[in-house]
Amino acid sequence: MKAPESLKPLSREEEPLLRNLVADRLPQHIAVIMDGNGRWAQRRHLPRVAGHRAGVQSARKVIETCVRLEIPALTLYAFSMENWRRPKAEIDFLMHLLRDYLRKELPLIQRNNIRLLVIGRHDQLPKEVRADIDRAMEQTAGNTGMKLAVALNYGGRAELVDAFNNILDRVRNNGLANARVDEKMISDHLYTSELPDPDLLIRTSGEMRVSNFLLWQIAYAEIYVTEILWPDFSRAQLFEALLDYQKRERRYGGLAEARHRVTA
Ligand code: IPE
Ligand code: IPE
Ligand code: MG
């Protein structure tokens, strides 16, 4: 496994966790609902935005660790379409944080050969945020390492609506009157068309819901919910999530190996 730049050596707590991971059974795509920033700050009597700032550090650690583990794809839920319901000051701070992140982290993203994708409805984002996103996506377009998708102004239902409208446009423009929709066609028109479906969905801060995230893609994802708040989510916690994932038996509606004999 490669050691990306800036990665701290493993601690005594982390080392045995990493050693127990089976390299060829790691997920191909991890999706993360990074939740609990506000609660983290409130518990420290800090403003909510301090939690968002601390959350950026967790995102950096998770990204670097996934590069080190050679995970092909990582999607981070950064801002949902529903998050516009928050106070303007919090939204402005989040947009500022994102721009700051893109500007400061781009060299590290480049050096780690990460290809950045931003998924969601870009057109409804502030102009300057859009410009930063476009630049970052352009500059990393040729990278061949991990695909990092940041979900921004993202909604799973909106993504499906956009996919269906794109399909309709194609049908109309190409005179495909007899075309029929199938699952592949839908997957191919999602924002995530270049990514495999997530194998593992992690949500921090204990909420047992998907909050409109990757609705189509998580059909058979393994779900891991931890009480840990996102700013406290460390490399060790990611290893724990992966170990838990590796213990799961993924049956996809079939039967486990040992139970294939139907009769006695
Ligand atoms: C997740 O943390 C970050 C975003 C949604 C942008 P929250 O801000 O939702 O934190 P809680 O859930 O209020 O603790
Ligand atoms: C989901 O968290 C969205 C992100 C992590 C960006 P929320 O905090 O917005 O979700 P709800 O409101 O608890 O469902
Ligand atoms: Mg939340």
PDB file of C-alpha atoms and ligand atoms in Angstrom:
ATOM      1  CA  MET A   1       0.000   0.000   0.000  1.00  0.00           C
ATOM      2  CA  LYS A   2       1.267   3.441  -0.910  1.00  0.00           C
ATOM      3  CA  ALA A   3       1.827   5.998   1.830  1.00  0.00           C
ATOM      4  CA  PRO A   4       0.435   9.277   0.584  1.00  0.00           C
ATOM      5  CA  GLU A   5       2.215  12.416   1.553  1.00  0.00           C
ATOM      6  CA  SER A   6       1.342  14.024   4.859  1.00  0.00           C
ATOM      7  CA  LEU A   7       0.010  10.798   6.329  1.00  0.00           C
ATOM      8  CA  LYS A   8       0.999  10.342   9.951  1.00  0.00           C
ATOM      9  CA  PRO A   9       2.569   6.989  10.909  1.00  0.00           C
ATOM     10  CA  LEU A  10       0.093   4.495  12.343  1.00  0.00           C
ATOM     11  CA  SER A  11      -0.492   4.688  16.083  1.00  0.00           C
ATOM     12  CA  ARG A  12      -0.434   1.674  18.428  1.00  0.00           C
ATOM     13  CA  GLU A  13      -4.217   1.634  18.317  1.00  0.00           C
ATOM     14  CA  GLU A  14      -4.362   1.759  14.518  1.00  0.00           C
ATOM     15  CA  GLU A  15      -1.684  -0.768  13.644  1.00  0.00           C
ATOM     16  CA  PRO A  16      -3.486  -3.973  14.727  1.00  0.00           C
ATOM     17  CA  LEU A  17      -6.709  -2.768  13.103  1.00  0.00           C
ATOM     18  CA  LEU A  18      -4.990  -2.247   9.779  1.00  0.00           C
ATOM     19  CA  ARG A  19      -3.218  -5.587  10.076  1.00  0.00           C
ATOM     20  CA  ASN A  20      -6.564  -7.377  10.423  1.00  0.00           C
ATOM     21  CA  LEU A  21      -7.954  -5.921   7.219  1.00  0.00           C
ATOM     22  CA  VAL A  22      -8.028  -8.263   4.230  1.00  0.00           C
ATOM     23  CA  ALA A  23      -6.627  -6.273   1.317  1.00  0.00           C
ATOM     24  CA  ASP A  24      -8.570  -8.047  -1.427  1.00  0.00           C
ATOM     25  CA  ARG A  25     -11.905  -7.687   0.377  1.00  0.00           C
ATOM     26  CA  LEU A  26     -11.960  -3.934   0.698  1.00  0.00           C
ATOM     27  CA  PRO A  27     -14.938  -2.015  -0.709  1.00  0.00           C
ATOM     28  CA  GLN A  28     -14.581  -0.627  -4.216  1.00  0.00           C
ATOM     29  CA  HIS A  29     -16.575   2.428  -3.269  1.00  0.00           C
ATOM     30  CA  ILE A  30     -17.194   3.937   0.150  1.00  0.00           C
ATOM     31  CA  ALA A  31     -19.893   6.587   0.584  1.00  0.00           C
ATOM     32  CA  VAL A  32     -19.982   8.707   3.720  1.00  0.00           C
ATOM     33  CA  ILE A  33     -22.728  10.827   5.274  1.00  0.00           C
ATOM     34  CA  MET A  34     -20.526  13.140   7.320  1.00  0.00           C
ATOM     35  CA  ASP A  35     -22.971  14.067  10.074  1.00  0.00           C
ATOM     36  CA  GLY A  36     -22.727  15.525  13.575  1.00  0.00           C
ATOM     37  CA  ASN A  37     -20.578  18.620  13.112  1.00  0.00           C
ATOM     38  CA  GLY A  38     -23.126  20.866  14.807  1.00  0.00           C
ATOM     39  CA  ARG A  39     -23.547  18.582  17.816  1.00  0.00           C
ATOM     40  CA  TRP A  40     -19.795  18.245  18.170  1.00  0.00           C
ATOM     41  CA  ALA A  41     -19.495  22.030  18.415  1.00  0.00           C
ATOM     42  CA  GLN A  42     -22.502  22.436  20.704  1.00  0.00           C
ATOM     43  CA  ARG A  43     -21.039  19.933  23.164  1.00  0.00           C
ATOM     44  CA  ARG A  44     -17.981  22.142  23.360  1.00  0.00           C
ATOM     45  CA  HIS A  45     -20.055  25.331  23.694  1.00  0.00           C
ATOM     46  CA  LEU A  46     -18.716  26.459  20.339  1.00  0.00           C
ATOM     47  CA  PRO A  47     -20.659  27.859  17.381  1.00  0.00           C
ATOM     48  CA  ARG A  48     -21.857  25.211  14.902  1.00  0.00           C
ATOM     49  CA  VAL A  49     -19.420  26.433  12.279  1.00  0.00           C
ATOM     50  CA  ALA A  50     -16.501  25.362  14.493  1.00  0.00           C
ATOM     51  CA  GLY A  51     -17.812  21.828  14.021  1.00  0.00           C
ATOM     52  CA  HIS A  52     -17.756  22.237  10.253  1.00  0.00           C
ATOM     53  CA  ARG A  53     -14.182  23.472  10.404  1.00  0.00           C
ATOM     54  CA  ALA A  54     -13.171  20.481  12.526  1.00  0.00           C
ATOM     55  CA  GLY A  55     -15.062  18.203  10.125  1.00  0.00           C
ATOM     56  CA  VAL A  56     -12.742  19.207   7.293  1.00  0.00           C
ATOM     57  CA  GLN A  57      -9.855  17.581   9.145  1.00  0.00           C
ATOM     58  CA  SER A  58     -11.803  14.317   9.356  1.00  0.00           C
ATOM     59  CA  ALA A  59     -12.520  14.465   5.640  1.00  0.00           C
ATOM     60  CA  ARG A  60      -8.828  14.952   4.910  1.00  0.00           C
ATOM     61  CA  LYS A  61      -7.886  11.942   7.069  1.00  0.00           C
ATOM     62  CA  VAL A  62     -10.490   9.705   5.467  1.00  0.00           C
ATOM     63  CA  ILE A  63      -9.438  10.738   1.961  1.00  0.00           C
ATOM     64  CA  GLU A  64      -5.770  10.047   2.678  1.00  0.00           C
ATOM     65  CA  THR A  65      -6.502   6.739   4.334  1.00  0.00           C
ATOM     66  CA  CYS A  66      -8.630   5.593   1.408  1.00  0.00           C
ATOM     67  CA  VAL A  67      -5.786   6.505  -0.971  1.00  0.00           C
ATOM     68  CA  ARG A  68      -3.411   4.508   1.194  1.00  0.00           C
ATOM     69  CA  LEU A  69      -5.779   1.529   1.131  1.00  0.00           C
ATOM     70  CA  GLU A  70      -6.148   1.888  -2.638  1.00  0.00           C
ATOM     71  CA  ILE A  71      -9.923   2.209  -2.422  1.00  0.00           C
ATOM     72  CA  PRO A  72     -10.975   3.079  -5.999  1.00  0.00           C
ATOM     73  CA  ALA A  73     -13.830   5.451  -5.120  1.00  0.00           C
ATOM     74  CA  LEU A  74     -14.969   7.592  -2.196  1.00  0.00           C
ATOM     75  CA  THR A  75     -18.051   9.797  -2.077  1.00  0.00           C
ATOM     76  CA  LEU A  76     -18.476  12.388   0.676  1.00  0.00           C
ATOM     77  CA  TYR A  77     -21.846  14.039   1.348  1.00  0.00           C
ATOM     78  CA  ALA A  78     -20.900  17.654   1.984  1.00  0.00           C
ATOM     79  CA  PHE A  79     -24.105  19.639   1.376  1.00  0.00           C
ATOM     80  CA  SER A  80     -27.587  18.388   0.590  1.00  0.00           C
ATOM     81  CA  MET A  81     -30.297  20.197  -1.336  1.00  0.00           C
ATOM     82  CA  GLU A  82     -32.213  20.242   1.944  1.00  0.00           C
ATOM     83  CA  ASN A  83     -29.340  22.013   3.701  1.00  0.00           C
ATOM     84  CA  TRP A  84     -30.461  25.332   2.104  1.00  0.00           C
ATOM     85  CA  ARG A  85     -33.040  25.341   4.930  1.00  0.00           C
ATOM     86  CA  ARG A  86     -30.264  26.296   7.371  1.00  0.00           C
ATOM     87  CA  PRO A  87     -29.496  29.865   8.453  1.00  0.00           C
ATOM     88  CA  LYS A  88     -27.780  31.915   5.753  1.00  0.00           C
ATOM     89  CA  ALA A  89     -24.700  32.518   7.908  1.00  0.00           C
ATOM     90  CA  GLU A  90     -24.124  28.760   8.264  1.00  0.00           C
ATOM     91  CA  ILE A  91     -24.594  28.184   4.531  1.00  0.00           C
ATOM     92  CA  ASP A  92     -22.208  31.033   3.684  1.00  0.00           C
ATOM     93  CA  PHE A  93     -19.647  29.568   6.040  1.00  0.00           C
ATOM     94  CA  LEU A  94     -19.970  26.122   4.471  1.00  0.00           C
ATOM     95  CA  MET A  95     -19.494  27.557   0.969  1.00  0.00           C
ATOM     96  CA  HIS A  96     -16.481  29.530   2.156  1.00  0.00           C
ATOM     97  CA  LEU A  97     -15.035  26.407   3.786  1.00  0.00           C
ATOM     98  CA  LEU A  98     -15.469  24.448   0.603  1.00  0.00           C
ATOM     99  CA  ARG A  99     -13.722  27.068  -1.525  1.00  0.00           C
ATOM    100  CA  ASP A 100     -10.934  27.287   1.004  1.00  0.00           C
ATOM    101  CA  TYR A 101     -10.604  23.498   0.984  1.00  0.00           C
ATOM    102  CA  LEU A 102     -10.474  23.288  -2.795  1.00  0.00           C
ATOM    103  CA  ARG A 103      -7.821  25.968  -2.993  1.00  0.00           C
ATOM    104  CA  LYS A 104      -5.599  24.688  -0.187  1.00  0.00           C
ATOM    105  CA  GLU A 105      -5.926  20.958  -0.780  1.00  0.00           C
ATOM    106  CA  LEU A 106      -5.619  20.884  -4.540  1.00  0.00           C
ATOM    107  CA  PRO A 107      -1.836  20.340  -4.529  1.00  0.00           C
ATOM    108  CA  LEU A 108      -2.241  17.395  -2.143  1.00  0.00           C
ATOM    109  CA  ILE A 109      -5.091  15.991  -4.226  1.00  0.00           C
ATOM    110  CA  GLN A 110      -2.847  16.255  -7.286  1.00  0.00           C
ATOM    111  CA  ARG A 111       0.139  14.634  -5.647  1.00  0.00           C
ATOM    112  CA  ASN A 112      -2.043  11.739  -4.555  1.00  0.00           C
ATOM    113  CA  ASN A 113      -3.294  11.311  -8.130  1.00  0.00           C
ATOM    114  CA  ILE A 114      -6.927  11.790  -7.018  1.00  0.00           C
ATOM    115  CA  ARG A 115      -9.569  12.612  -9.580  1.00  0.00           C
ATOM    116  CA  LEU A 116     -12.093  15.021  -8.108  1.00  0.00           C
ATOM    117  CA  LEU A 117     -15.737  14.915  -9.133  1.00  0.00           C
ATOM    118  CA  VAL A 118     -18.366  17.208  -7.657  1.00  0.00           C
ATOM    119  CA  ILE A 119     -21.837  15.731  -7.888  1.00  0.00           C
ATOM    120  CA  GLY A 120     -25.118  17.583  -7.437  1.00  0.00           C
ATOM    121  CA  ARG A 121     -26.883  20.509  -9.081  1.00  0.00           C
ATOM    122  CA  HIS A 122     -23.964  22.845  -9.752  1.00  0.00           C
ATOM    123  CA  ASP A 123     -26.086  25.459 -11.484  1.00  0.00           C
ATOM    124  CA  GLN A 124     -27.753  26.437  -8.194  1.00  0.00           C
ATOM    125  CA  LEU A 125     -24.450  27.093  -6.429  1.00  0.00           C
ATOM    126  CA  PRO A 126     -22.899  30.571  -6.085  1.00  0.00           C
ATOM    127  CA  LYS A 127     -20.889  31.572  -9.167  1.00  0.00           C
ATOM    128  CA  GLU A 128     -17.539  31.725  -7.387  1.00  0.00           C
ATOM    129  CA  VAL A 129     -18.035  28.270  -5.851  1.00  0.00           C
ATOM    130  CA  ARG A 130     -18.832  26.915  -9.304  1.00  0.00           C
ATOM    131  CA  ALA A 131     -15.680  28.435 -10.721  1.00  0.00           C
ATOM    132  CA  ASP A 132     -13.525  26.815  -8.028  1.00  0.00           C
ATOM    133  CA  ILE A 133     -15.208  23.459  -8.568  1.00  0.00           C
ATOM    134  CA  ASP A 134     -14.746  23.619 -12.331  1.00  0.00           C
ATOM    135  CA  ARG A 135     -11.084  24.493 -11.940  1.00  0.00           C
ATOM    136  CA  ALA A 136     -10.441  21.674  -9.469  1.00  0.00           C
ATOM    137  CA  MET A 137     -12.270  19.126 -11.643  1.00  0.00           C
ATOM    138  CA  GLU A 138     -10.406  20.272 -14.758  1.00  0.00           C
ATOM    139  CA  GLN A 139      -7.018  20.159 -13.085  1.00  0.00           C
ATOM    140  CA  THR A 140      -7.533  16.646 -11.746  1.00  0.00           C
ATOM    141  CA  ALA A 141      -9.323  15.256 -14.809  1.00  0.00           C
ATOM    142  CA  GLY A 142      -6.258  13.342 -15.992  1.00  0.00           C
ATOM    143  CA  ASN A 143      -5.529  11.729 -12.623  1.00  0.00           C
ATOM    144  CA  THR A 144      -5.788   7.984 -12.588  1.00  0.00           C
ATOM    145  CA  GLY A 145      -5.905   7.189  -8.858  1.00  0.00           C
ATOM    146  CA  MET A 146      -8.863   7.264  -6.501  1.00  0.00           C
ATOM    147  CA  LYS A 147     -12.049   8.967  -7.652  1.00  0.00           C
ATOM    148  CA  LEU A 148     -13.235  11.365  -4.984  1.00  0.00           C
ATOM    149  CA  ALA A 149     -16.822  12.516  -5.450  1.00  0.00           C
ATOM    150  CA  VAL A 150     -17.975  15.399  -3.276  1.00  0.00           C
ATOM    151  CA  ALA A 151     -21.765  15.613  -3.124  1.00  0.00           C
ATOM    152  CA  LEU A 152     -22.664  19.276  -3.078  1.00  0.00           C
ATOM    153  CA  ASN A 153     -26.167  20.629  -3.454  1.00  0.00           C
ATOM    154  CA  TYR A 154     -26.933  16.970  -3.916  1.00  0.00           C
ATOM    155  CA  GLY A 155     -30.283  15.207  -3.635  1.00  0.00           C
ATOM    156  CA  GLY A 156     -30.860  11.579  -4.542  1.00  0.00           C
ATOM    157  CA  ARG A 157     -34.336  12.227  -5.916  1.00  0.00           C
ATOM    158  CA  ALA A 158     -33.154  15.249  -7.909  1.00  0.00           C
ATOM    159  CA  GLU A 159     -30.403  13.068  -9.356  1.00  0.00           C
ATOM    160  CA  LEU A 160     -32.999  10.574 -10.564  1.00  0.00           C
ATOM    161  CA  VAL A 161     -35.162  13.360 -11.986  1.00  0.00           C
ATOM    162  CA  ASP A 162     -32.123  14.741 -13.846  1.00  0.00           C
ATOM    163  CA  ALA A 163     -31.268  11.264 -15.130  1.00  0.00           C
ATOM    164  CA  PHE A 164     -34.804  10.683 -16.456  1.00  0.00           C
ATOM    165  CA  ASN A 165     -34.890  14.096 -18.135  1.00  0.00           C
ATOM    166  CA  ASN A 166     -31.526  13.419 -19.798  1.00  0.00           C
ATOM    167  CA  ILE A 167     -32.850  10.095 -21.030  1.00  0.00           C
ATOM    168  CA  LEU A 168     -35.992  11.785 -22.377  1.00  0.00           C
ATOM    169  CA  ASP A 169     -33.864  14.399 -24.174  1.00  0.00           C
ATOM    170  CA  ARG A 170     -31.785  11.683 -25.784  1.00  0.00           C
ATOM    171  CA  VAL A 171     -34.870   9.807 -26.878  1.00  0.00           C
ATOM    172  CA  ARG A 172     -36.441  12.956 -28.361  1.00  0.00           C
ATOM    173  CA  ASN A 173     -33.281  14.205 -30.050  1.00  0.00           C
ATOM    174  CA  ASN A 174     -32.356  10.879 -31.567  1.00  0.00           C
ATOM    175  CA  GLY A 175     -35.839   9.867 -32.628  1.00  0.00           C
ATOM    176  CA  LEU A 176     -35.638   6.700 -30.550  1.00  0.00           C
ATOM    177  CA  ALA A 177     -39.395   6.232 -30.388  1.00  0.00           C
ATOM    178  CA  ASN A 178     -39.123   2.578 -29.417  1.00  0.00           C
ATOM    179  CA  ALA A 179     -36.442   3.023 -26.752  1.00  0.00           C
ATOM    180  CA  ARG A 180     -37.017   1.351 -23.429  1.00  0.00           C
ATOM    181  CA  VAL A 181     -35.498   2.239 -20.091  1.00  0.00           C
ATOM    182  CA  ASP A 182     -33.476  -0.375 -18.271  1.00  0.00           C
ATOM    183  CA  GLU A 183     -31.388  -0.323 -15.101  1.00  0.00           C
ATOM    184  CA  LYS A 184     -28.112   0.197 -16.917  1.00  0.00           C
ATOM    185  CA  MET A 185     -29.521   3.179 -18.770  1.00  0.00           C
ATOM    186  CA  ILE A 186     -30.566   4.788 -15.487  1.00  0.00           C
ATOM    187  CA  SER A 187     -27.187   4.095 -13.827  1.00  0.00           C
ATOM    188  CA  ASP A 188     -25.420   5.511 -16.885  1.00  0.00           C
ATOM    189  CA  HIS A 189     -27.303   8.794 -16.564  1.00  0.00           C
ATOM    190  CA  LEU A 190     -26.692   9.367 -12.870  1.00  0.00           C
ATOM    191  CA  TYR A 191     -24.080  11.856 -11.643  1.00  0.00           C
ATOM    192  CA  THR A 192     -22.131   8.804 -10.464  1.00  0.00           C
ATOM    193  CA  SER A 193     -22.087   7.046 -13.842  1.00  0.00           C
ATOM    194  CA  GLU A 194     -18.298   6.685 -13.626  1.00  0.00           C
ATOM    195  CA  LEU A 195     -18.346   5.078 -10.187  1.00  0.00           C
ATOM    196  CA  PRO A 196     -19.297   1.574  -9.103  1.00  0.00           C
ATOM    197  CA  ASP A 197     -22.235   1.395  -6.675  1.00  0.00           C
ATOM    198  CA  PRO A 198     -21.068   1.901  -3.085  1.00  0.00           C
ATOM    199  CA  ASP A 199     -20.280  -1.301  -1.206  1.00  0.00           C
ATOM    200  CA  LEU A 200     -20.212   0.485   2.117  1.00  0.00           C
ATOM    201  CA  LEU A 201     -22.278   3.433   3.345  1.00  0.00           C
ATOM    202  CA  ILE A 202     -21.006   5.023   6.546  1.00  0.00           C
ATOM    203  CA  ARG A 203     -23.073   7.505   8.553  1.00  0.00           C
ATOM    204  CA  THR A 204     -21.671   9.199  11.622  1.00  0.00           C
ATOM    205  CA  SER A 205     -23.545  10.643  14.629  1.00  0.00           C
ATOM    206  CA  GLY A 206     -26.007   7.804  15.004  1.00  0.00           C
ATOM    207  CA  GLU A 207     -28.871   8.878  12.733  1.00  0.00           C
ATOM    208  CA  MET A 208     -30.554   5.866  11.144  1.00  0.00           C
ATOM    209  CA  ARG A 209     -31.560   7.449   7.862  1.00  0.00           C
ATOM    210  CA  VAL A 210     -30.163   8.012   4.391  1.00  0.00           C
ATOM    211  CA  SER A 211     -31.219  11.685   4.063  1.00  0.00           C
ATOM    212  CA  ASN A 212     -31.739  11.568   0.292  1.00  0.00           C
ATOM    213  CA  PHE A 213     -28.230  10.263  -0.431  1.00  0.00           C
ATOM    214  CA  LEU A 214     -27.452   8.018  -3.431  1.00  0.00           C
ATOM    215  CA  LEU A 215     -30.914   6.440  -3.330  1.00  0.00           C
ATOM    216  CA  TRP A 216     -30.473   4.345  -6.449  1.00  0.00           C
ATOM    217  CA  GLN A 217     -26.842   3.423  -5.875  1.00  0.00           C
ATOM    218  CA  ILE A 218     -27.126   2.083  -2.313  1.00  0.00           C
ATOM    219  CA  ALA A 219     -29.575  -0.678  -3.247  1.00  0.00           C
ATOM    220  CA  TYR A 220     -27.180  -3.327  -1.877  1.00  0.00           C
ATOM    221  CA  ALA A 221     -24.676  -1.251   0.094  1.00  0.00           C
ATOM    222  CA  GLU A 222     -23.718  -2.445   3.552  1.00  0.00           C
ATOM    223  CA  ILE A 223     -24.731   0.232   6.038  1.00  0.00           C
ATOM    224  CA  TYR A 224     -22.521   1.185   8.968  1.00  0.00           C
ATOM    225  CA  VAL A 225     -23.843   3.731  11.455  1.00  0.00           C
ATOM    226  CA  THR A 226     -21.618   4.916  14.263  1.00  0.00           C
ATOM    227  CA  GLU A 227     -22.443   7.181  17.209  1.00  0.00           C
ATOM    228  CA  ILE A 228     -19.114   8.975  16.694  1.00  0.00           C
ATOM    229  CA  LEU A 229     -19.631  12.555  15.532  1.00  0.00           C
ATOM    230  CA  TRP A 230     -17.953  13.395  12.229  1.00  0.00           C
ATOM    231  CA  PRO A 231     -15.194  15.662  13.647  1.00  0.00           C
ATOM    232  CA  ASP A 232     -14.192  12.760  15.949  1.00  0.00           C
ATOM    233  CA  PHE A 233     -14.143  10.205  13.127  1.00  0.00           C
ATOM    234  CA  SER A 234     -10.521   9.125  12.943  1.00  0.00           C
ATOM    235  CA  ARG A 235      -8.448   6.755  10.899  1.00  0.00           C
ATOM    236  CA  ALA A 236      -8.994   4.069  13.560  1.00  0.00           C
ATOM    237  CA  GLN A 237     -12.761   4.508  13.191  1.00  0.00           C
ATOM    238  CA  LEU A 238     -12.507   4.013   9.460  1.00  0.00           C
ATOM    239  CA  PHE A 239     -10.537   0.814  10.021  1.00  0.00           C
ATOM    240  CA  GLU A 240     -13.256  -0.330  12.479  1.00  0.00           C
ATOM    241  CA  ALA A 241     -15.929   0.329   9.856  1.00  0.00           C
ATOM    242  CA  LEU A 242     -13.958  -1.642   7.281  1.00  0.00           C
ATOM    243  CA  LEU A 243     -13.408  -4.549   9.665  1.00  0.00           C
ATOM    244  CA  ASP A 244     -17.127  -4.605  10.395  1.00  0.00           C
ATOM    245  CA  TYR A 245     -17.827  -4.569   6.647  1.00  0.00           C
ATOM    246  CA  GLN A 246     -15.474  -7.496   6.096  1.00  0.00           C
ATOM    247  CA  LYS A 247     -17.437  -9.546   8.629  1.00  0.00           C
ATOM    248  CA  ARG A 248     -20.683  -9.098   6.727  1.00  0.00           C
ATOM    249  CA  GLU A 249     -22.087 -11.803   4.545  1.00  0.00           C
ATOM    250  CA  ARG A 250     -23.288 -10.237   1.317  1.00  0.00           C
ATOM    251  CA  ARG A 251     -25.992 -12.458  -0.067  1.00  0.00           C
ATOM    252  CA  TYR A 252     -27.776 -10.209  -2.596  1.00  0.00           C
ATOM    253  CA  GLY A 253     -30.950 -12.136  -1.970  1.00  0.00           C
ATOM    254  CA  GLY A 254     -29.265 -15.496  -2.437  1.00  0.00           C
ATOM    255  CA  LEU A 255     -28.032 -17.900   0.208  1.00  0.00           C
ATOM    256  CA  ALA A 256     -24.782 -18.073   2.134  1.00  0.00           C
ATOM    257  CA  GLU A 257     -22.226 -20.580   0.810  1.00  0.00           C
ATOM    258  CA  ALA A 258     -22.794 -23.126   3.615  1.00  0.00           C
ATOM    259  CA  ARG A 259     -26.566 -23.079   3.152  1.00  0.00           C
ATOM    260  CA  HIS A 260     -26.670 -23.993  -0.503  1.00  0.00           C
ATOM    261  CA  ARG A 261     -27.833 -27.517   0.196  1.00  0.00           C
ATOM    262  CA  VAL A 262     -31.596 -27.225   0.105  1.00  0.00           C
ATOM    263  CA  THR A 263     -32.343 -30.758   1.305  1.00  0.00           C
ATOM    264  CA  ALA A 264     -30.855 -32.580   4.290  1.00  0.00           C
TER     265      ALA A 264
HETATM  266  C1  IPE B   1     -23.091  17.571   8.904  1.00  0.00           C
HETATM  267  O1  IPE B   1     -23.172  18.041  10.212  1.00  0.00           O
HETATM  268  C2  IPE B   1     -22.576  18.612   7.963  1.00  0.00           C
HETATM  269  C3  IPE B   1     -23.572  19.158   7.037  1.00  0.00           C
HETATM  270  C4  IPE B   1     -24.798  18.758   6.926  1.00  0.00           C
HETATM  271  C5  IPE B   1     -23.135  20.206   6.179  1.00  0.00           C
HETATM  272  P1  IPE B   1     -24.469  18.780  10.746  1.00  0.00           P
HETATM  273  O2  IPE B   1     -24.286  20.244  10.530  1.00  0.00           O
HETATM  274  O3  IPE B   1     -25.687  18.201  10.151  1.00  0.00           O
HETATM  275  O4  IPE B   1     -24.375  18.452  12.282  1.00  0.00           O
HETATM  276  P2  IPE B   1     -25.581  18.096  13.254  1.00  0.00           P
HETATM  277  O5  IPE B   1     -26.317  16.957  12.644  1.00  0.00           O
HETATM  278  O6  IPE B   1     -26.416  19.330  13.361  1.00  0.00           O
HETATM  279  O7  IPE B   1     -24.918  17.729  14.536  1.00  0.00           O
HETATM  280  C1  IPE B   2     -27.074  14.912   5.733  1.00  0.00           C
HETATM  281  O1  IPE B   2     -26.995  15.433   7.008  1.00  0.00           O
HETATM  282  C2  IPE B   2     -26.403  15.803   4.752  1.00  0.00           C
HETATM  283  C3  IPE B   2     -24.952  15.910   4.881  1.00  0.00           C
HETATM  284  C4  IPE B   2     -24.186  15.225   5.691  1.00  0.00           C
HETATM  285  C5  IPE B   2     -24.328  16.850   3.984  1.00  0.00           C
HETATM  286  P1  IPE B   2     -28.181  16.320   7.610  1.00  0.00           P
HETATM  287  O2  IPE B   2     -27.773  16.667   8.986  1.00  0.00           O
HETATM  288  O3  IPE B   2     -28.485  17.448   6.703  1.00  0.00           O
HETATM  289  O4  IPE B   2     -29.391  15.313   7.567  1.00  0.00           O
HETATM  290  P2  IPE B   2     -30.716  15.239   8.443  1.00  0.00           P
HETATM  291  O5  IPE B   2     -31.323  16.614   8.446  1.00  0.00           O
HETATM  292  O6  IPE B   2     -30.305  14.820   9.822  1.00  0.00           O
HETATM  293  O7  IPE B   2     -31.534  14.203   7.759  1.00  0.00           O
HETATM  294 MG    MG B   3     -26.910  16.669  10.702  1.00  0.00          MG
END
